[in-house]
Coordinates of C-alpha atoms and ligand atoms in Angstrom, one line a residue:
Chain A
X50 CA 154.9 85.7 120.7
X51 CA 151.7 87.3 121.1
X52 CA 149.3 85.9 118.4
X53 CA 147.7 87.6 115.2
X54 CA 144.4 85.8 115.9
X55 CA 143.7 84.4 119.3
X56 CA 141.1 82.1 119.6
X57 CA 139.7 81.1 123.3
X58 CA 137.5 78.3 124.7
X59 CA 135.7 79.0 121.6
X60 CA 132.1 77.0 121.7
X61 CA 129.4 76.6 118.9
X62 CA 126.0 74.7 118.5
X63 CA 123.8 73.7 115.8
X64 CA 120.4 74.0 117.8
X65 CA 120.7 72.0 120.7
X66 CA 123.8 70.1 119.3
X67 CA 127.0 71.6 120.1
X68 CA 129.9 71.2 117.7
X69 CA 132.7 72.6 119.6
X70 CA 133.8 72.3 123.4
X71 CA 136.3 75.0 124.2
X72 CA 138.6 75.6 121.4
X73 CA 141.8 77.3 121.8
X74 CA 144.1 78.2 118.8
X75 CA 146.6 80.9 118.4
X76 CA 148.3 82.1 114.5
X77 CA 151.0 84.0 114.8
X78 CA 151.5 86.9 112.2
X79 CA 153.7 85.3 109.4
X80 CA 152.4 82.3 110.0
X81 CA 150.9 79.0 108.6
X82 CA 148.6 76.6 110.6
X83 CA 147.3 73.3 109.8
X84 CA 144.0 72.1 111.3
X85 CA 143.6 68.4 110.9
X86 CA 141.0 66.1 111.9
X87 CA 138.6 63.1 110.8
X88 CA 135.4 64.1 109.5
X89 CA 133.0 65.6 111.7
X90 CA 135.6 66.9 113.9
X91 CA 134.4 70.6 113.5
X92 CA 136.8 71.9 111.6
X93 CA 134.8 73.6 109.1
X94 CA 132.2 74.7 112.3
X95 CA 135.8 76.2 113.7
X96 CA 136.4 78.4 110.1
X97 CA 132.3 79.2 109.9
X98 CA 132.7 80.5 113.6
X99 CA 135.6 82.5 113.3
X100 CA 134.3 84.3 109.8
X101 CA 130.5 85.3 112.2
X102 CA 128.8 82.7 109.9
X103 CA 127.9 80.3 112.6
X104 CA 127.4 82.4 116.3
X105 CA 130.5 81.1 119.1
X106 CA 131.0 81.6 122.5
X107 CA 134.7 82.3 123.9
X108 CA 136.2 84.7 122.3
X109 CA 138.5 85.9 119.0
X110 CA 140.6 88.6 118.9
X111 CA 142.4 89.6 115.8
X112 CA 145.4 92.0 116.8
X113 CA 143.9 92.6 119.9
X114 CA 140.5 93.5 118.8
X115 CA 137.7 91.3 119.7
X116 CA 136.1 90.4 116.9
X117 CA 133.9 87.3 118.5
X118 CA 130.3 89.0 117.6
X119 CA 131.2 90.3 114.4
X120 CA 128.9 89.7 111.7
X121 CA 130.5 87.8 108.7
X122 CA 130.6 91.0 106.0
X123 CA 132.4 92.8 109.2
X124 CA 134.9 89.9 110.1
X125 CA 136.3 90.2 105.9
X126 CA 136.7 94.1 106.3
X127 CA 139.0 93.3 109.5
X128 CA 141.0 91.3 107.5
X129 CA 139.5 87.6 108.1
X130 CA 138.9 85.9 104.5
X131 CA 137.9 82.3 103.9
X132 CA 138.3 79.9 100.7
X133 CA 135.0 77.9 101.7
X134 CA 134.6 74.1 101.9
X135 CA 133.5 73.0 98.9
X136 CA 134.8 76.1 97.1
X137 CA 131.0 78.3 96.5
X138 CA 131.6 79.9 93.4
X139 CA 128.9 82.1 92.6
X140 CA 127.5 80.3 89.8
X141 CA 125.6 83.3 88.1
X142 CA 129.4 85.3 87.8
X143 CA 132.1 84.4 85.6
X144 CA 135.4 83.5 86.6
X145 CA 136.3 86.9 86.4
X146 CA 133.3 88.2 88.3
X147 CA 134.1 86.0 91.1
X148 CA 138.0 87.4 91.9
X149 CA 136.1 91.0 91.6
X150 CA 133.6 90.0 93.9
X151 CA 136.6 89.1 96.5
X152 CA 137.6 92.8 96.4
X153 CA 133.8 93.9 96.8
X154 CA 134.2 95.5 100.5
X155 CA 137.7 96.4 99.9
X156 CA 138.7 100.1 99.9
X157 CA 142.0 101.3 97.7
X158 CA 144.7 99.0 96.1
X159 CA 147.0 96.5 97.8
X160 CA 149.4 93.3 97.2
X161 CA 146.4 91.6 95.3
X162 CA 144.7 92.4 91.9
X163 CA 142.9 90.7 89.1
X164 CA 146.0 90.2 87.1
X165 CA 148.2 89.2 90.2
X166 CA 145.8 86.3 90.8
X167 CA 146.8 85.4 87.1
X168 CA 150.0 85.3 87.5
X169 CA 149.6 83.0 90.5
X170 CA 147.2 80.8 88.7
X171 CA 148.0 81.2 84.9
X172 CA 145.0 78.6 83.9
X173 CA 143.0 80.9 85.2
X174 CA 143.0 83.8 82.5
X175 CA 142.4 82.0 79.2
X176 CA 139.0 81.3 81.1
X177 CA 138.1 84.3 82.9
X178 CA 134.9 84.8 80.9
X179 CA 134.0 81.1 81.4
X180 CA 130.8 81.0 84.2
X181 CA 132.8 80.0 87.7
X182 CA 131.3 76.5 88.1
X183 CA 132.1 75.5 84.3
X184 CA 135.5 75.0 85.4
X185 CA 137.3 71.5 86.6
X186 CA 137.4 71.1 90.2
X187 CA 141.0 72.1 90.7
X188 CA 140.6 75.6 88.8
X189 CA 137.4 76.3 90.8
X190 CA 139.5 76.0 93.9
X191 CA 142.3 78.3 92.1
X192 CA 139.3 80.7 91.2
X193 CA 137.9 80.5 94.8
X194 CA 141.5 81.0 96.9
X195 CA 142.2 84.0 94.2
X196 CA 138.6 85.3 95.2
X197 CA 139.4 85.2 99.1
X198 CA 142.8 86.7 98.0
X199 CA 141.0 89.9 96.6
X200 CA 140.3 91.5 99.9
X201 CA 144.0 91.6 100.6
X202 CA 143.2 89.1 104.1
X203 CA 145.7 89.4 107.1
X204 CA 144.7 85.8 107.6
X205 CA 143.6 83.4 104.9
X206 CA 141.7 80.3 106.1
X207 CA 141.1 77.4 104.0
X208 CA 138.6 74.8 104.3
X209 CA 139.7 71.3 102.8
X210 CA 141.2 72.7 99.3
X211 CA 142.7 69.7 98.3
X212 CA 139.7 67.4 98.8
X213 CA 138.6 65.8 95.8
X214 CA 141.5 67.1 93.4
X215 CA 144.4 64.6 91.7
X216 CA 147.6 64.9 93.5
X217 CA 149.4 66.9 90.7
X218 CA 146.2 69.6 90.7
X219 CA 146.7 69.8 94.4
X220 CA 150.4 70.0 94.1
X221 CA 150.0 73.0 91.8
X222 CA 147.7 74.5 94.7
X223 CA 149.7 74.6 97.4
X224 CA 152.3 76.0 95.2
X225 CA 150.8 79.1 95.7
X226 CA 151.1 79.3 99.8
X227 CA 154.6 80.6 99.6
X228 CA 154.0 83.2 97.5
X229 CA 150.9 84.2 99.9
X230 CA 152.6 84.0 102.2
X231 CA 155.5 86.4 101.0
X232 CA 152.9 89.0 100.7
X233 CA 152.4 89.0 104.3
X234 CA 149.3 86.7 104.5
X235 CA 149.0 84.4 107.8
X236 CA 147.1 81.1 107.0
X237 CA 145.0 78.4 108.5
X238 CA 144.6 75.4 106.4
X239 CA 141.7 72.7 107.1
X240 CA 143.3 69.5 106.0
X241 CA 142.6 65.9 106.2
X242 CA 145.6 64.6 104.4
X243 CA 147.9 64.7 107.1
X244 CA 151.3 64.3 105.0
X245 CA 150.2 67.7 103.1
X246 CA 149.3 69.4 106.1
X247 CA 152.9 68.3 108.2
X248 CA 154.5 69.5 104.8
X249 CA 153.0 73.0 104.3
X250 CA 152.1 73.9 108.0
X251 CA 154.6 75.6 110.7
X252 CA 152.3 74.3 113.5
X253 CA 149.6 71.6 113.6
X254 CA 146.1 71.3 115.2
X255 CA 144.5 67.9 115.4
X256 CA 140.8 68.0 116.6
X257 CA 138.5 65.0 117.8
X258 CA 134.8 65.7 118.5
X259 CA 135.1 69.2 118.5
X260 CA 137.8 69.5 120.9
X261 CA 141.8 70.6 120.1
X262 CA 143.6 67.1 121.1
X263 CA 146.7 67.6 120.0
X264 CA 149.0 70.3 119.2
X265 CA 152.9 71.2 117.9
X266 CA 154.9 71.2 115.3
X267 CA 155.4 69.3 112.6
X268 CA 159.4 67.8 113.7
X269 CA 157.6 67.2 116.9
X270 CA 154.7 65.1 116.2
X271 CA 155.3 61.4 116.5
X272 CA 152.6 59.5 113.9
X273 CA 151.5 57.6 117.0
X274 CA 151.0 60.6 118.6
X275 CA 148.8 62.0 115.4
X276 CA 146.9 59.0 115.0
X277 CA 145.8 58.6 118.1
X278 CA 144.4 62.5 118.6
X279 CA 142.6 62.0 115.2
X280 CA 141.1 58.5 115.9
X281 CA 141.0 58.5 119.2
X282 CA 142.6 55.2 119.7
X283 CA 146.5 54.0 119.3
X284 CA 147.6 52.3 116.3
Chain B
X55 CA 91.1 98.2 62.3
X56 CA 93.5 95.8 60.2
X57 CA 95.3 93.4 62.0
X58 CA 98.4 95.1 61.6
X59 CA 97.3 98.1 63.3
X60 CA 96.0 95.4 66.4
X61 CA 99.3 94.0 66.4
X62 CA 100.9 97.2 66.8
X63 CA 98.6 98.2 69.2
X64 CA 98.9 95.2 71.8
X65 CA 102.8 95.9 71.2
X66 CA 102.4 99.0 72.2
X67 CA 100.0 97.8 75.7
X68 CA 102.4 95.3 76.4
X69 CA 105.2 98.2 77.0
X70 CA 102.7 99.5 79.9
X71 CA 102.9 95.9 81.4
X72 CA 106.4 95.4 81.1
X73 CA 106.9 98.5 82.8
X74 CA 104.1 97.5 85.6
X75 CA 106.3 93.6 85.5
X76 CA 110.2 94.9 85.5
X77 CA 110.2 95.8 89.3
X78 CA 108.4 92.5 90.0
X79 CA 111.0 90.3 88.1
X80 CA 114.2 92.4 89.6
X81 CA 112.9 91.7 92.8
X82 CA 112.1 88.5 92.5
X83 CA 114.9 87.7 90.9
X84 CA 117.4 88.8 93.5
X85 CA 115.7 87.9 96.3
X86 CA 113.2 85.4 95.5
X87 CA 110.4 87.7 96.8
X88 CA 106.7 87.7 95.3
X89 CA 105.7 91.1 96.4
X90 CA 102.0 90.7 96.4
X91 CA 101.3 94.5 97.1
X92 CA 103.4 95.5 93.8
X93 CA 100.3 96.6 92.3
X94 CA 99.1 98.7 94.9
X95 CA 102.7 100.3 95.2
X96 CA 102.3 101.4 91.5
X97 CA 99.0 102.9 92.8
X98 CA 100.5 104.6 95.1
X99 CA 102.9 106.2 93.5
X100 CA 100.3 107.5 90.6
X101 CA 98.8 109.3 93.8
X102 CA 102.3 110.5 94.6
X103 CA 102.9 111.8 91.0
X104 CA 99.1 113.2 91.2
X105 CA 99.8 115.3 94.6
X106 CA 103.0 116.2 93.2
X107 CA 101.6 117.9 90.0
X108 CA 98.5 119.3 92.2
X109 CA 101.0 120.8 94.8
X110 CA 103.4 122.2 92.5
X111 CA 101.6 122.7 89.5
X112 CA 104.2 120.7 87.6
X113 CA 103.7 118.3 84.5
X114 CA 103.3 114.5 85.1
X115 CA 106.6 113.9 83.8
X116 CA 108.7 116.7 85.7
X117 CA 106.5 115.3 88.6
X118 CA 108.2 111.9 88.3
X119 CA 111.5 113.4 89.1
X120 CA 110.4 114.1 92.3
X121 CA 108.2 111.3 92.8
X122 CA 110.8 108.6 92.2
X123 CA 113.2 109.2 94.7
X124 CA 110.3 109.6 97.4
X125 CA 109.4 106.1 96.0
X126 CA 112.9 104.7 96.3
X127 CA 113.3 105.9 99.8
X128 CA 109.5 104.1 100.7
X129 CA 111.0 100.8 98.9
X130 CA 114.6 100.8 100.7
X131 CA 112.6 101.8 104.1
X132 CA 110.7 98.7 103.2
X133 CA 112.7 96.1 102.9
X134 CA 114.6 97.4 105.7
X135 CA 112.1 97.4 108.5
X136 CA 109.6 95.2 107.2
X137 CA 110.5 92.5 104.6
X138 CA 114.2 91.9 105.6
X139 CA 112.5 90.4 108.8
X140 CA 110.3 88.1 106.9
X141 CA 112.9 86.8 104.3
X142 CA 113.9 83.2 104.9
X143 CA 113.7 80.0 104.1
X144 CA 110.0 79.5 104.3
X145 CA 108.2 81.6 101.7
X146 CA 104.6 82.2 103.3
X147 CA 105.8 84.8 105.8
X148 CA 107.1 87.2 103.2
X149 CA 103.9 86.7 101.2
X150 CA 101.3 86.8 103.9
X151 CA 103.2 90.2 104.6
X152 CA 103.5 91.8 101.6
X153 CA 99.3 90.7 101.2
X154 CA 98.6 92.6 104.3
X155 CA 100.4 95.5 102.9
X156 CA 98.4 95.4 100.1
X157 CA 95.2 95.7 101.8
X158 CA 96.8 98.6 103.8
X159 CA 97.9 100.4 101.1
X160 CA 94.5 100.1 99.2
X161 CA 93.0 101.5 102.7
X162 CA 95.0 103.8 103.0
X163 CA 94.9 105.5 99.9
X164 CA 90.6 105.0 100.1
X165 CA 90.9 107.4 103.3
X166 CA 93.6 110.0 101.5
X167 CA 92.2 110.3 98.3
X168 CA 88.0 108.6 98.4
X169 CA 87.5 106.1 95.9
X170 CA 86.8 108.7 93.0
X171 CA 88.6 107.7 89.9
X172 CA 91.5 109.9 89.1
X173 CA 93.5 110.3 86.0
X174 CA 97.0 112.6 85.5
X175 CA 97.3 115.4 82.8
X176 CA 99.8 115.4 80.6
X177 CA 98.4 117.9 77.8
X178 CA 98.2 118.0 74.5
X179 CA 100.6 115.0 74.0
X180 CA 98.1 112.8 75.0
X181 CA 96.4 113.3 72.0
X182 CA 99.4 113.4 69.5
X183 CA 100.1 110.4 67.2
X184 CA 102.3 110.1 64.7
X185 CA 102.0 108.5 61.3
X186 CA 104.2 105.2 60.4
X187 CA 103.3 104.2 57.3
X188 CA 99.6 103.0 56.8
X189 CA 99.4 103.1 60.6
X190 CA 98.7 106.0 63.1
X191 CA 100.1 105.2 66.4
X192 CA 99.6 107.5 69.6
X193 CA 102.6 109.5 70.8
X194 CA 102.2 108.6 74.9
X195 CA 101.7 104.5 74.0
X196 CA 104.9 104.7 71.7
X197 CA 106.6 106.4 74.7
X198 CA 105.3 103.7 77.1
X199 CA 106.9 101.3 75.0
X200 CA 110.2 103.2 74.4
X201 CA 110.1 103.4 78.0
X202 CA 109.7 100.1 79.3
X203 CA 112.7 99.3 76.6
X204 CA 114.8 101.7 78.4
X205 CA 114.2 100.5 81.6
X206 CA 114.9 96.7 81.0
X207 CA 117.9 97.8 79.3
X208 CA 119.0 99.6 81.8
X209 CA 118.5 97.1 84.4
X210 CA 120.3 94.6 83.0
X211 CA 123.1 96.6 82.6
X212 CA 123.1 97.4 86.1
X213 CA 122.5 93.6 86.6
X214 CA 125.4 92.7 84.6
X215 CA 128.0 95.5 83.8
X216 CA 128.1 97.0 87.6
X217 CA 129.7 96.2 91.2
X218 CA 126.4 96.7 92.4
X219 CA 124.9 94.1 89.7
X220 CA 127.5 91.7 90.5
X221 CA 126.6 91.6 94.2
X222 CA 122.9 91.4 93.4
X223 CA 123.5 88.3 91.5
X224 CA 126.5 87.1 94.0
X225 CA 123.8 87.8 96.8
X226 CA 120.6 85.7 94.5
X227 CA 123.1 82.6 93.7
X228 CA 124.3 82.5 98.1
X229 CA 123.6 84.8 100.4
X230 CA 125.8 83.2 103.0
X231 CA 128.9 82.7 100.9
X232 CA 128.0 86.7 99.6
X233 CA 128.3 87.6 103.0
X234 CA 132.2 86.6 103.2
X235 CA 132.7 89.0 100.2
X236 CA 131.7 91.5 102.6
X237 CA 128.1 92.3 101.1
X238 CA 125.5 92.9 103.3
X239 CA 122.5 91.1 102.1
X240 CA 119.8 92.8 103.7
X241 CA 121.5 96.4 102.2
X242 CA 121.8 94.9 99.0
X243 CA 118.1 93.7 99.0
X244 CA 116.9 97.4 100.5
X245 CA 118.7 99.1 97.3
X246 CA 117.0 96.3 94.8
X247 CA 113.6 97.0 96.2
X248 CA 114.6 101.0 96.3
X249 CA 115.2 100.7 92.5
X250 CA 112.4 98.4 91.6
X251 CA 109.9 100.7 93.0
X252 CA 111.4 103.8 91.2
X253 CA 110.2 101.9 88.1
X254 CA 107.1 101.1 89.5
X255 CA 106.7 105.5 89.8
X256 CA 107.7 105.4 85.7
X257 CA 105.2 102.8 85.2
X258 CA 102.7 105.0 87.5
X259 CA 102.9 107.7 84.6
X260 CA 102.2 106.1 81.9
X261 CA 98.9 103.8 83.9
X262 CA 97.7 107.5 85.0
X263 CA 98.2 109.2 82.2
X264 CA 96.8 106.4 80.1
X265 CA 93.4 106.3 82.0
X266 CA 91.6 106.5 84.8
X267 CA 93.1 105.0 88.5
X268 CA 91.4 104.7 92.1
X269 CA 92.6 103.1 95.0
X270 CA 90.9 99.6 94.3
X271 CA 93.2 98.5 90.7
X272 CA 96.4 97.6 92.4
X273 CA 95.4 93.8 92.3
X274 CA 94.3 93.9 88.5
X275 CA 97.8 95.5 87.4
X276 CA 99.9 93.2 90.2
X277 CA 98.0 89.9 88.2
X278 CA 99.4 91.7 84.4
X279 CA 102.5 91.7 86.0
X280 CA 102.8 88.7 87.3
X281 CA 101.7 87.0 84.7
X282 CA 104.2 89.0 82.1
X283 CA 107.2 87.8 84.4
X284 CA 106.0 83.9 84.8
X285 CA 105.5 84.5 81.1
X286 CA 108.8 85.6 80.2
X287 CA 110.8 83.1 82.6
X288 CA 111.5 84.3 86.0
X289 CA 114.2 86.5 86.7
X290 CA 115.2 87.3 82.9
X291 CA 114.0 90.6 82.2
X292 CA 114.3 90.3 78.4
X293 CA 111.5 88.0 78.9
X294 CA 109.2 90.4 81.3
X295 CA 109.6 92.6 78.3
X296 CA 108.5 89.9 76.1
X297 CA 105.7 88.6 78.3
X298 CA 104.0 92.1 78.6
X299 CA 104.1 92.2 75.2
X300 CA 102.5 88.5 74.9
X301 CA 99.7 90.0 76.9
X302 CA 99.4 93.2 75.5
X303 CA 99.0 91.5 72.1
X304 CA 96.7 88.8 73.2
X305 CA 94.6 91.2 75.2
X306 CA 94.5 93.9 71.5
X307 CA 93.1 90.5 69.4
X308 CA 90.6 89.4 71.8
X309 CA 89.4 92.7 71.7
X310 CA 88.9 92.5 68.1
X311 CA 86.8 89.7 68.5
X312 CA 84.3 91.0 71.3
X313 CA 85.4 93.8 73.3
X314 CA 83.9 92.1 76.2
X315 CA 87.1 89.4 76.0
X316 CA 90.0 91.4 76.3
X317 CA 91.0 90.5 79.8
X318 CA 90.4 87.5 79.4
X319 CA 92.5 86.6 76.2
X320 CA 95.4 87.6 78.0
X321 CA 95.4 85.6 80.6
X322 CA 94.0 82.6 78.1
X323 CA 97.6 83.2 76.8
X324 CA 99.1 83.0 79.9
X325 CA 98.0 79.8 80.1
X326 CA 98.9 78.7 77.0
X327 CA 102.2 79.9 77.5
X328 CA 102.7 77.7 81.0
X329 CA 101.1 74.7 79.1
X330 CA 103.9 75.0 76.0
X331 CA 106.3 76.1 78.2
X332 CA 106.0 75.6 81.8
X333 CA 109.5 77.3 82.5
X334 CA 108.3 80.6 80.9
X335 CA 110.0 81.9 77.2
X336 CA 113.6 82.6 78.6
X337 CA 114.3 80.7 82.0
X338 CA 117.3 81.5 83.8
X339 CA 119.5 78.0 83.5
X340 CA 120.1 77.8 87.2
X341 CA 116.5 78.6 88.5
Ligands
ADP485 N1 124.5 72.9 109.6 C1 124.6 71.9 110.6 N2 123.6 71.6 111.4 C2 123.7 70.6 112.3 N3 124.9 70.0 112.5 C3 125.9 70.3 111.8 C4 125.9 71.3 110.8 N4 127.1 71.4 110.2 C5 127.9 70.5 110.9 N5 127.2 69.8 111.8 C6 127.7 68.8 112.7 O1 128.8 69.4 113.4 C7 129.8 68.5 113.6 C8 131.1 69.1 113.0 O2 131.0 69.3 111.6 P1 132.0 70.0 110.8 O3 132.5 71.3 111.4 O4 131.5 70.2 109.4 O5 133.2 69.0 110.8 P2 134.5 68.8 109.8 O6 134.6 70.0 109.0 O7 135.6 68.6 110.7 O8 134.2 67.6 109.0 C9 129.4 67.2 112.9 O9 128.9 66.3 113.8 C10 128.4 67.7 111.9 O10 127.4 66.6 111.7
MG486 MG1 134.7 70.3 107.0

């Protein structure tokens, strides 16, 4: 299968620290990846890389077009969209504002519109004048996937969405994938709760100290085998 | 003079400031930039408007509609090639920059046009006042006014009824998380100074028309506007507009009481403003 995004020996540094050694991941249109790790792994350096926020070495290729130097406004208009860790609503726009945002660089109509987001996250519209960050945690997360949405992505990465929420908020959240995915969006979630991420995900990541340690699918992946790429030692 | 006719007077004044303010507080309030040669960009766009009516013969205000766009294309240059470089986290550079522009400009405009004081024609209107009630009130300071209203009002709703708006306040609230909408700061920055500097040519009219310029005043009328938008509560422009209007009023009384303390009552109030309130009248709640 050749891959949708291709990601090789990527590397990335913080000044003179570096955060990731050689990262090589592959999402196959259609898709749905998992990335799981403790904290400090680099996941969220691997999602800043690929979107040209942080600068990598390697290389990314997004259906065959090397997108590796890219700034971040130019990686969205190829089709790259992130849902941010810790969500970054702009706190000056409403809810509203913030989906419309989303579609800021986008040019004509596609799968996703203000309404559609609605309809995926009904909560949503009896609060879409409400300022983004007035919202509970789990709605500013619906507010920021709908905003990444807006662009109509080909892949839709998502840093840690379920952190911080009550289990029936995050169950409503990942309610959504399918229907994302039905409209022909390939996804990489960031996840530390490994039971979500073996639920949702067609193939798993795990990375240690910014390296890939273990990789396959979900039926495949003893939890001795898990355990031990994300700590590092055997349970 | 009755005190009525002061009031309405320093009203009036305080339209001139708002006007020499609004592109200060956009600016600022998008960017977080204290453009220290504003002042001197006003200046030189009351040359502009100047060569423009010398060259083609045309009336201060039909001047303007050339002027501005030559102004918006020297504030987009700008930011482009100068301040975009400077912009970060640490705010000297930008203001060190913007400081050394303003003695350029000043130098500049010394060599071009001497330091003879110059003044723009706008005919008979200059003189024409209309009656409202027991008070006469000039035609051209009622326009300043009316001006300076249109202007903030039409910022804001560029601000907050437009795409463009929405990315300006996207960009001021995150630049980086802006940046994975797909805005461009820096070109979002370019357009805000491009626009704030066509106000600064509407506020050129109305300074040259209203009395005499050379190239030396730019600090004078940057130190009004500064002090209207710290006034008014940085970033709101409904509050520039009110804080040129606290000056302009404050500046009209103190006159009454000795001419010689005019200046100096305005910025007595803006110090009395910052003691009251040391957020300015209308701060922005996330500032
Ligand atoms: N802005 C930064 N500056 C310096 N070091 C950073 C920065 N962001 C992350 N790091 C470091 O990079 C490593 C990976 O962090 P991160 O990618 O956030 O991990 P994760 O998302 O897996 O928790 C950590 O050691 C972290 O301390
Ligand atoms: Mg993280």
């Amino acid at each position: 299968m050749t891959a949708l995004l291709d990601i090789l020996g990527l590397t990335a540094n913080y000044g003179d620290f570096q955060a990731l050694f050689g990262v090589d991941l592959h999402l196959g249109a259609g898709e749905t990846v998992a990335i799981i790790g403790a904290n400090g792994a680099g996941k969220t350096t691997l999602m800043r890389a690929i979107t040209g926020i942080v600068r990598a070495g390697g290389s990314i290729t997004l259906d065959g077009k090397n997108i590796t130097a890219l700034p971040a406004p130019e990686v969205l208009m190829q089709g790259i969209a992130m849902v941010p860790e810790g969500r970054k609503l702009f706190a000056s726009l409403s809810v509203e504002e913030n989906l419309l945002i989303g579609a800021h660089a986008r040019k004509g109509n596609g799968q996703w519109s203000v309404d559609a987001i609605y309809q995926l996250f009904p909560v949503l519209k009896d609060r879409r004048l409400a300022p983004g960050t007035a919202l509970s945690g789990g709605q500013q997360q619906m507010v920021a996937i709908g905003r990444a949405l807006m662009s109509n992505p080909r892949v839709l990465l998502c840093d840690e969405i379920s952190l911080g929420l009550a289990p029936v908020v995050i169950r409503d959240i990942y309610a959504a994938v399918p229907r994302i995915k039905a409209a022909g969006t390939s996804i990489i979630v960031v996840e530390q709760d490994i039971g979500q991420a073996l639920k949702i995900a067609d193939r798993v990541y795990c990375m240690m100290e910014g390296r890939v340690t273990l990789t396959g699918t979900p039926a495949t992946l003893s939890r001795d085998a898990i355990h031990n790429a994300y700590f590092g030692v055997s349970a | 003079m009755t005190l009525l006719d002061t009031l309405v007077q320093g009203v009036l004044l305080g339209g001139l400031y708002a006007l020499f303010a609004a592109g200060l507080s956009l600016v600022f309030g998008i960017m977080r930039l204290v453009n220290l040669a504003h002042g001197d960009l006003i200046v030189m766009a009351a040359y502009l408007i100047l060569g423009v009516t010398s060259a083609l013969g045309l009336n201060p205000f039909a001047a303007v509609l050339i002027a501005a766009p030559v102004m918006f294309a020297a504030g987009w240059l700008l930011q482009t090639y100068v301040l975009n470089r400077v912009l970060g986290e640490d705010i000297l550079p930008p203001l060190l920059v913007t400081f050394g522009l303003s003695v350029v400009i000043q130098n500049g405009l010394l060599q071009g046009f001497s330091a003879d004081s110059r003044k723009l024609a706008a005919g008979a209107i200059e003189a024409q006042s209309l009656a409202l009630g027991p008070i006469s009130v000039g035609v051209m300071p009622l326009l300043t006014l009316i001006s300076a209203v249109v202007v903030i009002f039409a910022l804001n709703r560029l601000f907050y009824r437009t795409a463009l708006g929405r990315a300006f306040r996207a960009t001021s609230d995150d630049a980086v998380t802006a940046q994975l909408m797909g805005i461009r700061p820096q070109s979002v920055f370019a357009i805000a100074t491009g626009i704030a500097m066509v106000v600064a040519t509407i506020a050129a009219l109305y300074l040259g028309v209203r009395s005499n310029f050379d190239p030396s005043i730019g600090p004078a009328r940057l130190l009004y506007a500064f002090e209207a938008v710290i006034i008014g509560g940085l970033g709101s422009l409904w509050g520039t507009l009110a804080g040129g209007i606290v000056i302009g009023v404050a500046q009209a009384l103190g006159a009454v009481v000795n001419p010689e303390w005019q200046i100096l009552s305005g910025h007595v109030a803006f110090v009395a403003v910052l003691l009251l309130r040391p957020r300015g009248l209308f701060p922005r709640a996330n500032d």
